[in-house]
């Protein structure tokens, strides 16, 4: 007997499902299952060998733990660097896009950090900010020998040093992203605006910026997610989370709680909190991008 | 509103002139069409007027001010781009009001001017839409609207109709001409389409390879082309250009591949023909008449256009042939392969120098 003929749209849907299956398997295997496990571990005490179900006590205790609040506060403080991590690359991209002399060389220079491991960048930054580091040498060289900094050594400034380093590591990616965005801007729009009487600033404000809005949103999401989930290597080589807890972020706290203190249940819980925060940022942004349609 | 003057304006790209000492005056309120084949420098000329392209040499004035070094934003001209260049993230109303907003006009004033322009352009129902939600014709009208709300010194248009389908193009041709007359703003309109040039322009400037060939009214251009290029560019189908050998007797005799045409002296006197040698004989398709006697030609192809029929003819001689197109009435019984004879309405004939292409019209 002949098989029932599928309609065109049914076939299309079937093809969609078939093609999505491998990706779905990866998502379940690599993301959904570990998240489920993390949730499970957060209700247990796990010393690496045996798991003991202890219910919600980890959850209630965690929120009374001042380390968690310090880490959350540090993350929040680092968020203040995000506008700079976007604004600086935006300015660089706009300048490079005007084809300033030597723009190709500058483009390579700005992109270079992207190709370097964050561990190496962290080491370079550590040498830069250290008491006997490059920054102080420069200050001395320009005659400011009275001003000696020790940004990494002081609780009040270590986080700022980390923020500056973070901005530096994000410049390459974000500049490239904005340059790509600018390359898709129809040059006749700018010409039309010039003829309509707009000067440089108005063209940027009314033509370039709206055109780049999606690229800025994307860069924002990527930067915030990097801030929450990619600073570990920088912190590890620059400050080790200190002095005190001054540069301990959620991410670093998870590592410390789990691997230094052996409290894997609590670490799993912190992981879930971090996951929820980054997830929320992503979803809010996707909503914003989607609502533009 | 102001007149526009190109005075020996030249633009050189990489050592090659794209526009070569262009001198052209556009009166206040005049609709000037700049026409020529692709790559002849029309866009370059327009962009120099807009201030988007630097002028290599010469002087360009708007009104009595030389604007060579004036920024586009200070020239007070409006331009309609070939791709319209509408601001994609702005509504139709915002697109049209952008220049006024930059100029610092009040919200109420802008709204009123946009409303008035939208009325002229029949866009009133679309003011809140984004450009991507409009049809090609509507976008074209928004681009026009953006130009007219400003009441600028001049309108510049670069092939504004080339992205429209044929029917819409005919419609917008009339529309743009109507609006320009309504507003009376000096307009430089660039096109490669000689039909647009003929139907829209008060005067038409024909360009070729960066050089201005002739500036005249459409009828003048058609009746008295300055050279064989203009003759061959204007008109559809264009003027036939035949290479002939001239000799003088009682009448002037033209030899075309062994066949002869006599041109009565009363017609030939309008031209300063050489005593002998080759001249280019020009005759428009509608000035060719099928007759029982005359120049013998073979029909190569018949194009029935409905209201008229185009006959592609070849005049054959020993080892050579020349091609010409004749226009006849509809529903003809002539078919490809027929041999026939044609005569010419010689009072409408043209003669051009073979070497320079210049018309041989006698000084009057
Ligand atoms: N930016 C440019 N750089 C170099 N050559 C150009 C540039 N713009 C135009 N040209 C050249 O100038 C000539 C005239 O171009 P254009 O004014 O665009 O012609 P049109 O508009 O009549 O088709 C062409 O040969 C073109 O290749
Ligand atoms: Mg052009």
PDB file of N, CA and C and ligand atoms in Angstrom, chain B residues 38-39 42-44 82 158-159 190, ligand 2:
ATOM      1  N   UNK B  38      25.666  55.614 -19.666  1.00  0.00           N
ATOM      2  CA  UNK B  38      26.244  55.270 -18.374  1.00  0.00           C
ATOM      3  C   UNK B  38      27.750  55.542 -18.359  1.00  0.00           C
ATOM      4  N   UNK B  39      28.220  56.152 -17.299  1.00  0.00           N
ATOM      5  CA  UNK B  39      29.653  56.402 -17.153  1.00  0.00           C
ATOM      6  C   UNK B  39      30.126  57.703 -17.779  1.00  0.00           C
ATOM      7  N   UNK B  42      27.580  62.028 -15.374  1.00  0.00           N
ATOM      8  CA  UNK B  42      26.388  62.736 -14.894  1.00  0.00           C
ATOM      9  C   UNK B  42      26.345  62.764 -13.368  1.00  0.00           C
ATOM     10  N   UNK B  43      26.511  61.587 -12.756  1.00  0.00           N
ATOM     11  CA  UNK B  43      26.444  61.509 -11.297  1.00  0.00           C
ATOM     12  C   UNK B  43      27.538  62.361 -10.672  1.00  0.00           C
ATOM     13  N   UNK B  44      28.720  62.315 -11.267  1.00  0.00           N
ATOM     14  CA  UNK B  44      29.832  63.104 -10.750  1.00  0.00           C
ATOM     15  C   UNK B  44      29.497  64.592 -10.765  1.00  0.00           C
ATOM     16  N   UNK B  82      19.262  57.728  -6.182  1.00  0.00           N
ATOM     17  CA  UNK B  82      18.776  56.634  -7.025  1.00  0.00           C
ATOM     18  C   UNK B  82      18.161  55.520  -6.178  1.00  0.00           C
ATOM     19  N   UNK B 158      19.154  62.064  -9.032  1.00  0.00           N
ATOM     20  CA  UNK B 158      20.022  61.137  -9.753  1.00  0.00           C
ATOM     21  C   UNK B 158      19.242  59.886 -10.134  1.00  0.00           C
ATOM     22  N   UNK B 159      18.827  59.812 -11.359  1.00  0.00           N
ATOM     23  CA  UNK B 159      18.067  58.681 -11.877  1.00  0.00           C
ATOM     24  C   UNK B 159      17.001  58.227 -10.884  1.00  0.00           C
ATOM     25  N   UNK B 190      19.235  64.024 -13.402  1.00  0.00           N
ATOM     26  CA  UNK B 190      20.155  63.169 -14.145  1.00  0.00           C
ATOM     27  C   UNK B 190      19.452  61.893 -14.577  1.00  0.00           C
TER      28      UNK B 190
HETATM   29 MG1  LIG C   2      25.168  57.682 -12.385  1.00  0.00          MG
END
